[in-house]
Amino acid sequence: MDEPLVAQRSIEEFQRDGVTLLRCAVTASQLAVLGDAVEANMAEPSEWASDYTAGDASGRFFGDYVSWTRIDAYREVAIESDLPRIAAALMQSTSVRFFHEHVLVKEPGTNEITPWHHDQPYYCVDGDQNVSFWIALDAIPARAGVEFLVGSHRWGRSFVPRKFVDSTAYASPDSRFELVPDIESERGQHRIVRFDVEPGDVIAFSYRILHAAPGTAGLTTGRRRAVSMRYLGDDAVFALRPWLHSPPFEQRALVVGEPLDDPRFPLIPIG
Ligand SMILES: O=C(O)CCC(=O)C(=O)O
């Protein structure tokens, strides 16, 4: 019998913990095109790109997103690979919509952290069926990689987004959005996981799980390049936030509470 695309154990882990590691989920040829795509992206960033490292500091923390319509390799890997079908299995969804890709590069010597946050409050989307695939383009030791607070996707709490440039909150808390707790000071109270990854390994995680990453200076000598491919499932609906959502997609014809039925978020046939 053919091996299933995703092990049942991974589906259960993703549902229960909010995160699971998929070894070698991206092929060597897809990795090569993604590597070229990241170089092209960094050479010609979009209007939404960010450099989180000051010009005179060591290293560089670079981020950009929603370049898949101009950089073909992102589209190919996001839409034409096995990733959408893996996303459907993990989300337990009959449909898969591509939300966007997000490139996150920490060059050697980068001191900037990625603050504890979860993704959904940044986004113009609500729902529980969603997944991001953080595709490692380099070998990254766990100590320099992204870490995840297991089970926090099911806390039923929503946190005010934080700016990656200085970890400050986007806004004051209100009745719906709390400030992210000081996870560092309460690490002992939580189960926090992180993974040694090789190029082609993929960390699949919920938009609702809290996660963070250290700077790479002193923790690894290599580059730390990743592309996060983000997908939506059956229950995803358009939402507005008390702040400008990120990516800053215009609302256009999207209706709050309705599916993101728009060519900017293509439905992917998964047969
Ligand atoms: O790569 C990082 O440092 C953070 C990744 C992240 O926050 C994401 O992909 O949602």
Coordinates of C-alpha atoms and ligand atoms in Angstrom, one line a residue:
M1 CA 0.0 0.0 0.0
D2 CA 1.2 3.5 -0.8
E3 CA 2.5 5.6 2.1
P4 CA 0.0 8.3 3.1
L5 CA 1.2 11.9 2.3
V6 CA 0.9 12.7 6.0
A7 CA 1.2 10.2 8.9
Q8 CA -1.8 10.0 11.1
R9 CA 0.5 10.7 14.0
S10 CA 1.5 14.1 12.5
I11 CA -2.2 15.0 11.9
E12 CA -3.0 14.2 15.6
E13 CA 0.1 16.0 16.8
F14 CA -0.8 19.1 14.8
Q15 CA -4.4 19.1 16.0
R16 CA -3.4 18.5 19.6
D17 CA -0.2 20.5 20.0
G18 CA -0.7 23.1 17.2
V19 CA 2.7 22.2 15.7
T20 CA 4.4 19.2 14.0
L21 CA 7.6 18.7 12.2
L22 CA 7.5 17.1 8.7
R23 CA 10.9 15.8 7.6
C24 CA 11.9 16.3 4.0
A25 CA 8.4 17.6 2.9
V26 CA 10.0 19.7 0.2
T27 CA 12.1 18.1 -2.5
A28 CA 15.7 19.0 -3.4
S29 CA 14.5 20.6 -6.7
Q30 CA 11.8 22.6 -5.0
L31 CA 14.4 23.7 -2.4
A32 CA 16.8 24.9 -5.2
V33 CA 14.0 27.0 -6.8
L34 CA 13.0 28.4 -3.4
G35 CA 16.7 29.3 -2.7
D36 CA 16.8 31.2 -6.0
A37 CA 13.5 32.8 -5.3
V38 CA 14.7 34.1 -1.9
E39 CA 17.8 35.7 -3.5
A40 CA 15.6 37.3 -6.2
N41 CA 13.2 38.5 -3.5
M42 CA 16.0 40.0 -1.4
A43 CA 17.5 41.7 -4.5
E44 CA 14.2 43.2 -5.4
P45 CA 12.0 43.4 -2.3
S46 CA 8.3 44.2 -2.5
E47 CA 6.8 47.5 -1.2
W48 CA 5.8 45.5 1.9
A49 CA 9.3 44.2 2.8
S50 CA 10.9 44.9 6.2
D51 CA 14.5 45.1 7.4
Y52 CA 14.4 44.7 11.2
T53 CA 18.1 45.2 11.7
A54 CA 19.6 48.7 12.0
G55 CA 22.0 49.6 9.2
D56 CA 25.1 49.7 11.5
A57 CA 24.3 46.5 13.4
S58 CA 25.7 43.0 12.6
G59 CA 23.7 40.5 10.6
R60 CA 20.3 41.2 9.0
F61 CA 16.7 40.2 9.8
F62 CA 14.8 40.5 6.5
G63 CA 11.1 39.8 5.9
D64 CA 8.9 40.1 2.9
Y65 CA 5.6 38.6 1.8
V66 CA 3.0 38.2 -0.9
S67 CA 5.5 38.1 -3.7
W68 CA 4.2 34.9 -5.2
T69 CA 2.4 36.6 -8.1
R70 CA 5.7 38.1 -9.3
I71 CA 8.2 35.3 -8.2
D72 CA 7.1 32.2 -10.0
A73 CA 9.0 29.7 -7.7
Y74 CA 6.9 30.7 -4.7
R75 CA 3.7 30.0 -6.7
E76 CA 5.0 26.7 -8.0
V77 CA 6.0 25.4 -4.5
A78 CA 2.9 26.8 -2.8
I79 CA 0.3 25.6 -5.3
E80 CA 1.8 22.9 -7.4
S81 CA 3.7 20.8 -4.8
D82 CA 2.3 18.3 -2.3
L83 CA 2.0 21.1 0.3
P84 CA -1.7 21.9 -0.3
R85 CA -2.7 18.3 0.1
I86 CA -0.6 18.0 3.2
A87 CA -2.3 21.2 4.5
A88 CA -5.7 19.7 3.8
A89 CA -4.9 16.6 5.8
L90 CA -3.4 18.6 8.7
M91 CA -6.3 21.1 8.8
Q92 CA -8.9 18.3 8.3
S93 CA -10.3 20.4 5.6
T94 CA -12.0 19.6 2.3
S95 CA -10.7 22.8 0.7
V96 CA -7.4 24.6 0.7
R97 CA -6.9 28.2 -0.1
F98 CA -3.5 29.8 -0.5
F99 CA -3.2 32.9 1.8
H100 CA 0.4 34.0 1.1
E101 CA 4.1 33.2 1.4
H102 CA 6.3 35.0 3.9
V103 CA 10.1 34.9 3.7
L104 CA 12.1 35.3 6.9
V105 CA 15.9 35.5 6.7
K106 CA 18.3 35.9 9.5
E107 CA 21.8 36.4 8.2
P108 CA 24.8 35.2 10.3
G109 CA 25.5 37.5 13.3
T110 CA 21.8 38.7 13.6
N111 CA 20.9 39.7 17.1
E112 CA 17.2 40.5 16.5
I113 CA 14.8 38.2 18.1
T114 CA 11.4 37.3 16.8
P115 CA 9.1 38.2 19.7
W116 CA 6.5 35.8 21.2
H117 CA 3.3 36.3 19.1
H118 CA 0.7 34.3 17.3
D119 CA -0.2 35.1 13.8
Q120 CA -4.0 35.2 13.5
P121 CA -4.5 38.6 15.1
Y122 CA -2.1 40.1 12.5
Y123 CA -4.3 38.6 9.7
C124 CA -7.5 39.6 8.1
V125 CA -8.8 36.1 8.7
D126 CA -10.7 34.2 11.5
G127 CA -11.2 30.4 11.8
D128 CA -9.5 27.4 13.3
Q129 CA -8.6 25.6 10.0
N130 CA -5.3 27.1 9.0
V131 CA -1.7 26.1 8.7
S132 CA 1.7 27.7 8.0
F133 CA 4.5 25.6 6.6
W134 CA 7.9 27.1 7.8
I135 CA 10.2 25.6 5.2
A136 CA 13.8 25.5 6.2
L137 CA 16.3 26.4 3.5
D138 CA 19.3 25.8 5.7
A139 CA 20.4 23.4 8.4
I140 CA 19.4 25.2 11.6
P141 CA 20.1 23.9 15.1
A142 CA 17.1 24.0 17.4
R143 CA 18.7 26.6 19.7
A144 CA 18.6 29.1 16.7
G145 CA 15.2 28.1 15.3
V146 CA 11.6 29.0 16.0
E147 CA 10.1 27.7 19.2
F148 CA 6.4 26.9 19.9
L149 CA 4.3 27.0 23.0
V150 CA 2.6 23.6 22.7
G151 CA -1.3 23.7 22.9
S152 CA -1.5 27.5 23.0
H153 CA -3.6 27.4 19.8
R154 CA -6.4 26.0 21.9
W155 CA -6.3 28.5 24.7
G156 CA -9.2 30.5 23.2
R157 CA -7.2 33.7 23.8
S158 CA -6.2 36.3 21.3
F159 CA -3.2 38.5 21.6
V160 CA -2.4 42.0 20.3
P161 CA 0.3 41.7 17.6
R162 CA 3.8 42.9 18.3
K163 CA 6.1 44.7 16.0
F164 CA 9.1 42.5 14.9
V165 CA 11.3 45.6 14.9
D166 CA 11.1 46.3 18.6
S167 CA 8.6 43.8 20.1
T168 CA 6.2 46.6 21.1
A169 CA 2.5 45.9 20.9
Y170 CA 0.4 47.3 18.0
A171 CA -2.2 48.7 20.4
S172 CA -3.5 48.6 23.9
P173 CA -5.4 45.5 25.0
D174 CA -9.2 45.6 24.7
S175 CA -12.0 43.2 25.5
R176 CA -11.0 40.8 22.7
F177 CA -7.2 41.1 22.5
E178 CA -4.8 40.7 25.5
L179 CA -1.1 41.6 25.6
V180 CA 1.1 38.6 25.0
P181 CA 2.2 37.3 28.4
D182 CA 5.8 37.4 29.4
I183 CA 6.5 33.8 28.2
E184 CA 10.2 34.1 28.9
S185 CA 9.6 34.6 32.6
E186 CA 7.2 31.7 32.8
R187 CA 9.0 29.2 30.5
G188 CA 9.0 26.6 33.3
Q189 CA 5.2 26.5 33.3
H190 CA 4.9 25.6 29.7
R191 CA 5.9 22.9 27.2
I192 CA 7.9 24.7 24.6
V193 CA 9.3 22.8 21.6
R194 CA 11.9 23.6 19.0
F195 CA 13.5 21.4 16.3
D196 CA 16.9 20.8 14.7
V197 CA 16.0 21.1 11.0
E198 CA 17.7 20.3 7.7
P199 CA 17.0 21.9 4.4
G200 CA 13.6 20.7 3.1
D201 CA 12.2 20.0 6.6
V202 CA 9.0 21.8 7.3
I203 CA 7.5 23.0 10.6
A204 CA 3.7 23.0 10.3
F205 CA 1.9 25.2 12.8
S206 CA -1.4 26.8 13.5
Y207 CA -2.0 30.6 13.1
R208 CA -3.1 30.5 16.7
I209 CA 0.0 29.0 18.3
L210 CA 2.4 31.2 20.2
H211 CA 5.9 31.2 18.8
A212 CA 9.2 33.1 18.9
A213 CA 12.8 32.8 17.8
P214 CA 16.1 34.1 19.1
G215 CA 18.6 36.1 17.1
T216 CA 21.2 33.8 15.5
A217 CA 24.4 35.4 16.7
G218 CA 26.4 33.0 18.8
L219 CA 23.9 30.2 18.1
T220 CA 24.7 29.2 14.6
T221 CA 27.2 30.4 12.1
G222 CA 25.1 29.9 9.0
R223 CA 22.2 31.7 7.4
R224 CA 18.8 31.0 8.7
R225 CA 16.5 31.3 5.7
A226 CA 12.9 30.2 5.8
V227 CA 9.8 30.6 3.6
S228 CA 6.5 30.2 5.4
M229 CA 3.7 29.1 3.1
R230 CA 0.3 29.9 4.6
Y231 CA -3.0 28.1 3.9
L232 CA -6.6 28.4 4.9
G233 CA -9.3 25.7 5.3
D234 CA -13.0 25.4 5.2
D235 CA -13.9 27.6 8.1
A236 CA -11.7 30.6 7.2
V237 CA -13.5 33.9 6.9
F238 CA -12.5 37.5 6.3
A239 CA -12.0 39.6 9.4
L240 CA -11.1 43.2 10.2
R241 CA -8.8 44.1 13.2
P242 CA -8.6 47.2 15.3
W243 CA -5.3 47.9 13.6
L244 CA -4.1 47.7 10.0
H245 CA -3.8 43.9 9.4
S246 CA -0.6 42.4 8.0
P247 CA -0.1 41.7 5.2
P248 CA -2.1 44.9 4.5
F249 CA -4.4 43.4 1.9
E250 CA -7.1 45.9 0.8
Q251 CA -10.7 44.8 1.6
R252 CA -12.1 45.4 -1.9
A253 CA -15.0 43.0 -2.3
L254 CA -14.2 40.9 0.7
V255 CA -17.0 40.7 3.3
V256 CA -16.5 40.3 7.0
G257 CA -17.6 36.8 8.1
E258 CA -17.5 35.4 4.5
P259 CA -14.9 33.2 2.8
L260 CA -11.9 34.9 1.2
D261 CA -13.3 34.3 -2.2
D262 CA -10.9 36.4 -4.3
P263 CA -8.2 35.7 -6.8
R264 CA -5.6 37.0 -4.3
F265 CA -6.4 33.9 -2.2
P266 CA -6.7 31.1 -4.8
L267 CA -8.6 27.9 -4.0
I268 CA -6.2 25.0 -4.8
P269 CA -7.7 21.9 -6.4
I270 CA -6.6 19.0 -4.2
G271 CA -8.5 16.2 -6.0
Ligands
LIG1 O1 11.1 32.9 11.3 C1 10.8 33.5 12.3 O2 11.7 34.0 13.0 C2 9.4 33.7 12.7 C3 8.5 32.9 11.9 C4 7.1 33.3 12.1 O3 6.7 34.0 13.0 C5 6.1 32.8 11.1 O4 6.4 32.2 10.1 O5 4.9 33.0 11.4

